[in-house]
Short mmCIF file of C-alpha atoms in Angstrom, two decimals:
data_model
loop_
_atom_site.label_atom_id
_atom_site.label_comp_id
_atom_site.label_asym_id
_atom_site.label_seq_id
_atom_site.Cartn_x
_atom_site.Cartn_y
_atom_site.Cartn_z
CA MET T 1 -102.74 -58.46 12.22
CA ARG T 2 -102.84 -55.78 10.18
CA GLY T 3 -100.31 -53.24 11.31
CA ILE T 4 -102.43 -49.31 12.11
CA ALA T 5 -99.96 -46.29 11.52
CA GLU T 6 -98.85 -44.49 14.84
CA SER T 7 -98.48 -41.32 12.71
CA PRO T 8 -101.46 -39.94 10.76
CA ALA T 9 -100.81 -41.23 7.13
CA VAL T 10 -99.94 -38.07 4.50
CA ASP T 11 -99.87 -38.28 1.15
CA GLY T 12 -97.52 -36.43 -1.53
CA ASP T 13 -99.29 -33.41 -1.50
CA GLY T 14 -99.55 -33.16 2.37
CA ALA T 15 -103.11 -34.30 2.36
CA HIS T 16 -104.69 -36.82 4.72
CA PRO T 17 -106.62 -39.26 2.15
CA ALA T 18 -109.61 -40.72 3.42
CA PRO T 19 -108.80 -43.89 4.99
CA SER T 20 -109.92 -47.38 3.14
CA ASP T 21 -110.93 -49.15 6.17
CA LEU T 22 -114.10 -47.54 5.86
CA ASP T 23 -114.87 -49.64 2.68
CA PHE T 24 -115.50 -52.97 4.89
CA ASP T 25 -116.26 -56.37 3.02
CA PHE T 26 -116.59 -59.25 5.59
CA ALA T 27 -117.04 -61.80 2.42
CA THR T 28 -113.58 -60.78 1.79
CA ALA T 29 -112.06 -60.44 5.19
CA GLU T 30 -113.52 -63.61 5.98
CA HIS T 31 -110.97 -65.26 3.49
CA THR T 32 -108.13 -63.03 4.40
CA PRO T 33 -105.40 -64.50 6.95
CA ALA T 34 -105.41 -63.28 10.23
CA ALA T 35 -102.52 -61.87 10.43
CA GLU T 36 -103.26 -59.27 8.19
CA ARG T 37 -107.24 -58.14 9.31
CA THR T 38 -108.01 -55.88 11.79
CA PRO T 39 -109.18 -56.56 15.50
CA GLY T 40 -112.42 -56.40 14.16
CA GLU T 41 -112.51 -58.35 11.08
CA GLU T 42 -110.76 -60.99 13.48
CA PHE T 43 -113.36 -60.34 15.88
CA ALA T 44 -115.98 -61.09 13.89
CA ALA T 45 -114.80 -63.69 11.90
CA ALA T 46 -114.35 -65.64 15.62
CA VAL T 47 -117.85 -64.99 16.69
CA SER T 48 -119.14 -66.01 13.18
CA ALA T 49 -116.90 -69.43 13.34
CA ALA T 50 -118.30 -69.74 16.65
CA GLY T 51 -121.18 -69.36 16.34
CA GLY T 52 -123.13 -72.32 17.46
CA ARG T 53 -120.60 -74.50 17.98
CA ALA T 54 -118.37 -76.41 20.69
CA GLY T 55 -115.68 -74.71 19.78
CA GLN T 56 -113.63 -72.13 17.12
CA PRO T 57 -110.33 -71.74 16.15
CA THR T 58 -109.38 -67.87 16.89
CA GLY T 59 -110.67 -67.68 20.53
CA GLU T 60 -112.05 -70.12 23.46
CA ARG T 61 -115.26 -70.12 25.31
CA THR T 62 -115.41 -69.31 29.38
CA GLY T 63 -117.55 -68.95 32.01
CA GLU T 64 -121.19 -70.15 32.50
CA ARG T 65 -122.33 -67.71 29.79
CA GLY T 66 -120.42 -69.31 27.13
CA ASP T 67 -118.47 -66.19 26.80
CA LEU T 68 -116.03 -65.72 23.51
CA VAL T 69 -112.84 -64.21 24.15
CA VAL T 70 -110.41 -63.39 21.18
CA PRO T 71 -106.64 -62.91 21.99
CA TYR T 72 -104.88 -60.45 20.14
CA GLY T 73 -100.44 -59.74 20.21
CA VAL T 74 -100.70 -56.00 19.68
CA HIS T 75 -102.20 -52.90 21.70
CA LEU T 76 -105.23 -52.46 20.64
CA PRO T 77 -105.78 -48.77 21.48
CA ALA T 78 -102.88 -47.91 18.65
CA ALA T 79 -105.06 -50.09 16.35
CA PHE T 80 -107.83 -47.57 16.03
CA PRO T 81 -107.94 -46.93 12.26
CA LEU T 82 -108.65 -43.07 12.07
CA PHE T 83 -105.20 -42.98 14.17
CA ALA T 84 -103.63 -43.52 10.55
CA SER T 85 -105.63 -40.66 8.29
CA ARG T 86 -105.90 -38.08 10.72
CA PRO T 87 -104.06 -35.71 13.11
CA ARG T 88 -105.38 -35.80 16.36
CA TYR T 89 -102.56 -37.56 18.61
CA PRO T 90 -103.87 -39.70 22.21
CA VAL T 91 -101.06 -38.55 25.11
CA ARG T 92 -99.41 -42.32 23.93
CA HIS T 93 -98.17 -40.47 20.41
CA LEU T 94 -95.68 -38.59 22.48
CA LEU T 95 -93.95 -41.43 24.36
CA LYS T 96 -91.36 -43.36 22.92
CA THR T 97 -92.43 -47.40 23.68
CA ALA T 98 -90.97 -50.50 24.34
CA PRO T 99 -92.03 -54.16 23.91
CA VAL T 100 -91.27 -55.93 27.41
CA ALA T 101 -91.77 -60.00 28.01
CA GLY T 102 -94.11 -59.21 30.92
CA GLY T 103 -93.83 -57.08 34.60
CA PRO T 104 -92.44 -56.24 37.33
CA ALA T 105 -90.30 -54.70 34.32
CA PRO T 106 -87.64 -52.65 35.25
CA TYR T 107 -86.12 -49.49 33.82
CA VAL T 108 -83.89 -46.73 34.86
CA HIS T 109 -85.19 -44.07 37.39
CA GLU T 110 -83.08 -40.74 37.36
CA PRO T 111 -84.41 -37.99 39.84
CA PRO T 112 -82.50 -34.94 40.57
CA ARG T 113 -80.48 -35.29 44.12
CA GLY T 114 -82.11 -31.98 46.46
CA GLU T 115 -84.01 -29.35 45.08
CA LEU T 116 -83.81 -28.26 41.35
CA SER T 117 -81.79 -24.92 40.46
CA GLU T 118 -81.12 -22.76 37.39
CA SER T 119 -78.75 -24.37 35.33
CA GLY T 120 -75.68 -22.34 34.77
CA THR T 121 -73.31 -21.88 31.89
CA SER T 122 -71.11 -25.43 32.64
CA TYR T 123 -71.90 -28.87 32.73
CA ALA T 124 -70.94 -28.68 36.57
CA ALA T 125 -73.63 -25.90 37.21
CA THR T 126 -76.35 -28.09 35.08
CA PRO T 127 -79.04 -29.89 37.25
CA GLU T 128 -78.71 -33.40 35.58
CA ALA T 129 -75.28 -33.37 36.84
CA ALA T 130 -76.23 -34.41 40.13
CA PHE T 131 -79.01 -36.53 38.60
CA ALA T 132 -79.44 -39.92 41.02
CA PRO T 133 -80.35 -42.73 38.51
CA ARG T 134 -81.63 -46.06 40.68
CA ILE T 135 -83.43 -49.18 39.00
CA GLU T 136 -86.87 -49.17 39.83
CA ARG T 137 -89.56 -51.74 38.14
CA ALA T 138 -92.66 -50.81 36.93
CA ARG T 139 -96.03 -53.11 37.23
CA LEU T 140 -97.98 -53.60 34.05
CA THR T 141 -102.12 -53.66 34.01
CA ASP T 142 -104.63 -54.01 31.75
CA LEU T 143 -106.78 -51.22 30.34
CA THR T 144 -110.90 -52.10 29.41
CA VAL T 145 -113.71 -51.13 28.40
CA SER T 146 -117.16 -52.24 27.44
CA VAL T 147 -119.71 -51.32 25.60
CA PRO T 148 -123.21 -52.54 24.80
CA LEU T 149 -123.80 -54.37 21.46
CA PRO T 150 -126.73 -53.35 19.44
CA GLU T 151 -129.28 -55.74 19.13
CA GLY T 152 -128.42 -58.39 16.55
CA ILE T 153 -125.47 -57.19 15.38
CA LEU T 154 -123.65 -61.01 16.14
CA GLY T 155 -125.53 -62.09 13.35
CA GLU T 156 -124.27 -58.90 11.00
CA PRO T 157 -120.34 -59.57 10.46
CA ALA T 158 -120.21 -56.90 7.84
CA LEU T 159 -121.76 -54.41 11.23
CA LEU T 160 -120.06 -55.90 13.90
CA ALA T 161 -116.22 -55.38 12.56
CA PRO T 162 -116.38 -52.18 12.22
CA TYR T 163 -117.92 -51.27 15.29
CA VAL T 164 -115.23 -53.05 17.35
CA ASP T 165 -112.51 -51.39 15.13
CA TYR T 166 -114.87 -47.74 14.92
CA ARG T 167 -116.69 -47.57 18.25
CA VAL T 168 -115.25 -49.98 20.77
CA LEU T 169 -111.50 -49.21 20.10
CA VAL T 170 -112.03 -45.77 20.19
CA ARG T 171 -113.45 -46.13 23.40
CA LEU T 172 -110.41 -48.10 24.38
CA SER T 173 -108.04 -44.97 23.86
CA VAL T 174 -109.67 -43.02 26.04
CA ALA T 175 -109.40 -45.11 28.71
CA GLU T 176 -105.86 -45.06 28.15
CA ASN T 177 -105.80 -41.56 28.05
CA GLU T 178 -107.45 -41.14 31.28
CA ALA T 179 -104.92 -43.71 32.40
CA LEU T 180 -101.68 -42.42 31.55
CA LEU T 181 -103.42 -38.19 32.67
CA HIS T 182 -105.01 -39.63 35.76
CA GLY T 183 -103.46 -43.01 36.77
CA THR T 184 -105.34 -46.35 37.52
CA GLY T 185 -107.31 -47.40 40.09
CA ASP T 186 -104.87 -50.10 40.81
CA GLY T 187 -101.98 -48.08 41.22
CA ALA T 188 -99.61 -50.14 38.54
CA ILE T 189 -99.69 -46.17 36.65
CA THR T 190 -99.43 -42.75 38.71
CA GLY T 191 -100.61 -40.37 36.50
CA LEU T 192 -98.92 -37.34 34.83
CA LEU T 193 -100.73 -34.97 35.85
CA ARG T 194 -100.27 -35.94 39.19
CA LEU T 195 -96.42 -37.74 39.38
CA PRO T 196 -94.51 -36.81 41.91
CA GLY T 197 -91.37 -35.05 41.11
CA THR T 198 -92.87 -32.98 38.06
CA ARG T 199 -92.96 -29.34 38.49
CA ASP T 200 -96.21 -26.85 38.53
CA ARG T 201 -96.36 -23.48 36.80
CA LYS T 202 -98.96 -20.83 37.46
CA THR T 203 -99.06 -17.54 35.56
CA GLY T 204 -101.15 -14.82 34.69
CA LEU T 205 -100.18 -14.52 31.21
CA GLY T 206 -101.94 -15.18 27.99
CA LEU T 207 -101.92 -18.53 26.63
CA GLU T 208 -98.69 -17.86 23.97
CA GLU T 209 -96.78 -16.03 26.12
CA ALA T 210 -97.46 -18.49 29.04
CA ALA T 211 -96.29 -21.65 26.70
CA THR T 212 -93.32 -20.71 25.28
CA GLU T 213 -92.11 -19.60 28.49
CA ALA T 214 -93.19 -22.62 30.29
CA ALA T 215 -90.99 -24.84 27.11
CA ALA T 216 -87.97 -23.03 28.12
CA GLU T 217 -87.92 -23.81 31.70
CA VAL T 218 -88.74 -27.48 30.57
CA GLU T 219 -85.41 -26.78 29.26
CA GLU T 220 -83.79 -26.14 32.23
CA THR T 221 -83.61 -29.54 33.27
CA GLY T 222 -81.47 -30.33 30.41
CA GLY T 223 -84.50 -32.18 28.13
CA SER T 224 -86.09 -30.70 24.65
CA CYS T 225 -89.72 -29.61 25.25
CA ASP T 226 -91.13 -31.87 22.40
CA GLY T 227 -94.97 -32.43 23.70
CA ILE T 228 -98.22 -30.40 24.95
CA VAL T 229 -101.04 -32.18 26.06
CA ALA T 230 -104.30 -29.36 26.28
CA HIS T 231 -107.96 -29.84 26.08
CA PRO T 232 -109.53 -29.29 22.60
CA ALA T 233 -110.85 -26.49 23.81
CA VAL T 234 -107.37 -24.93 23.84
CA TYR T 235 -106.28 -26.95 20.83
CA TRP T 236 -108.16 -25.17 19.11
CA GLU T 237 -107.60 -21.89 20.25
CA MET T 238 -104.09 -22.85 19.63
CA VAL T 239 -105.50 -23.15 15.57
CA ARG T 240 -107.14 -20.18 15.49
CA THR T 241 -104.35 -17.80 16.01
CA GLY T 242 -101.58 -19.77 14.75
CA MET T 243 -100.21 -20.75 17.68
CA LEU T 244 -99.94 -24.48 17.00
CA GLY T 245 -98.09 -24.00 13.36
CA ARG T 246 -95.56 -22.46 15.23
CA LEU T 247 -95.28 -25.06 17.74
CA ALA T 248 -95.22 -27.57 15.24
CA VAL T 249 -92.21 -25.56 13.71
CA ALA T 250 -90.70 -25.86 16.97
CA GLY T 251 -90.47 -29.30 17.34
CA ILE T 252 -93.66 -29.57 19.49
CA THR T 253 -96.30 -32.45 18.94
CA VAL T 254 -100.06 -31.30 20.77
CA SER T 255 -101.73 -33.95 21.97
CA ARG T 256 -105.71 -32.95 22.60
CA THR T 257 -107.96 -34.88 24.99
CA ARG T 258 -110.79 -33.79 27.35
CA MET T 259 -109.65 -35.96 29.76
CA ILE T 260 -107.61 -32.91 31.15
CA PRO T 261 -108.67 -29.63 32.26
CA LYS T 262 -109.32 -27.09 29.89
CA ASP T 263 -107.19 -24.76 32.64
CA THR T 264 -104.18 -26.88 32.25
CA LEU T 265 -101.24 -27.78 30.19
CA LEU T 266 -99.24 -30.55 30.48
CA MET T 267 -95.46 -29.90 28.60
CA GLY T 268 -92.59 -31.79 28.97
CA ASP T 269 -89.75 -33.62 26.58
CA PHE T 270 -91.83 -36.74 26.83
CA ARG T 271 -90.10 -38.73 24.84
CA ALA T 272 -86.86 -38.70 26.95
CA ALA T 273 -88.83 -38.91 30.36
CA PHE T 274 -91.08 -41.61 29.38
CA THR T 275 -91.97 -45.30 27.97
CA LEU T 276 -94.93 -46.91 27.51
CA LEU T 277 -94.48 -50.65 28.24
CA LEU T 278 -96.12 -53.04 25.88
CA PRO T 279 -96.40 -56.52 26.70
CA GLY T 280 -98.62 -57.06 23.48
CA THR T 281 -101.19 -58.82 25.61
CA SER T 282 -105.22 -57.84 24.55
CA SER T 283 -108.31 -59.15 23.91
CA ILE T 284 -111.67 -58.34 22.80
CA THR T 285 -114.37 -60.57 24.85
CA LEU T 286 -118.01 -61.32 24.01
CA ARG T 287 -119.92 -61.08 27.08
CA ARG T 288 -123.00 -62.72 26.94
CA GLY T 289 -126.10 -61.20 28.39
CA ALA T 290 -123.67 -59.41 30.52
CA GLY T 291 -125.30 -55.78 29.99
CA PRO T 292 -128.27 -53.82 30.76
CA ASP T 293 -131.51 -55.87 30.73
CA GLY T 294 -129.56 -59.24 29.48
CA ALA T 295 -127.90 -57.89 26.59
CA ASP T 296 -124.44 -58.75 25.40
CA LEU T 297 -121.35 -56.57 25.62
CA VAL T 298 -118.27 -56.35 23.96
CA GLU T 299 -115.34 -55.89 26.33
CA ALA T 300 -111.64 -54.70 24.90
CA SER T 301 -108.86 -54.89 27.39
CA SER T 302 -105.07 -54.05 26.75
CA ARG T 303 -102.14 -54.52 28.90
CA VAL T 304 -99.94 -51.45 29.49
CA GLY T 305 -96.86 -50.64 32.22
CA LEU T 306 -95.21 -46.86 32.17
CA ALA T 307 -91.16 -46.40 32.87
CA VAL T 308 -90.88 -42.88 34.51
CA HIS T 309 -87.09 -41.96 33.80
CA LEU T 310 -86.80 -37.91 34.71
CA PRO T 311 -90.22 -36.63 35.95
CA GLN T 312 -88.57 -33.53 36.29
CA HIS T 313 -89.07 -32.90 32.68
CA LEU T 314 -92.38 -32.49 32.99
CA MET T 315 -94.79 -29.32 34.03
CA THR T 316 -97.78 -28.57 34.10
CA LEU T 317 -99.10 -25.26 33.77
CA SER T 318 -101.92 -23.17 34.32
CA TRP T 319 -102.11 -19.69 32.99
CA GLY T 320 -104.34 -16.17 32.96
CA GLY T 321 -106.63 -14.95 29.92
CA ARG T 322 -108.61 -17.36 27.13
CA HIS T 323 -108.50 -20.74 27.87
CA GLY T 324 -110.44 -21.66 24.10
#
C-alpha cells in the first residue's frame, strides 16, 4: 500500500506543494498494484470487485448483512493524505513509534523514587539519578469510527476512494487525538491529560512567558521540551504574536487539536517519554444497512498501544491572560 509521509512535504523553496492525490482517477487506480494504492483506493477496488459476487480477492464478507471487511497492514490515521502536504501535526506526530507483533507489549517504565526535587549541579543531585526502572506491559486497543455513506456512492468508485481517504481517515485521526489525550474506554490507554506521575502547573503569567517558564521546568527531570499540544485558538494566537516561529527555533513542535481545552497546554519531552505501539492491524469495513434509516456505513479501525516510559517528563499548563 502506498505510504503517506508522516511529516508535511516541503519543496526546495520551503513551500508546501498541493497534493497530487486530489487528481484521482479510479480507472487508473483500479489497475494499480495493491501495494501502491491508498487505503481508499484499496477499499473502492474491494467494493467494486465484491459487487454482486460471492467472494472477492482483497476482503471478506462477514455477518448476516454481508459486511465487507478490507484488512490493512498500516496505521490508518497516519495515511490521511493531507498530512503529507500541510503542517498540521496530530498528537501522534510528537511521539516516537515502534512496530509490535502483538500485546501486551513489554517496555521499560522509569518513574522517580519519591517526590521530584529541583536538579542540582552534579549528576547525583539530578532527579534522574533516583529514577527506578521496571518492566511494564502495554495493552493494545482498537480505535474505531463509523461514518455514513452517501446514497449511491458504492456504485461510484471514483467518489468512494477519496471519500474514504479524505473524510473517513481524518475522523479516525481525530479519534486517535482523543484517545491519546483522554484515554480509551477500555482503559488500555490512559490519556496524557490525566496520566499519573505527570506535573501540573497554574500561573497568572501571559501565554508566552508561561510557556517558556514551563519548558524550562520540564527539563528539570533531564528531558528536552520538544513538543506542545494546544487548542487551535491558542495555536493561532501563537502565530499572530510570532511565538510559533520562536518555538520552532528552539526545536519545539506544536500539535493543535480541538481535543484539548482552550485554557490548557500539554508540554513535555514527548519522544523520550512515550512510544506509540503499532502492530499494523487495521481495517475498513462496509456495514450494510447499519446506519440511520438502514443506510450503509463505513467503519475504519486501527490497533494501537501506548508505552509510558517517563511520565514525569510531561506537564499540563494553565495560564492567565489571553487564551486565543
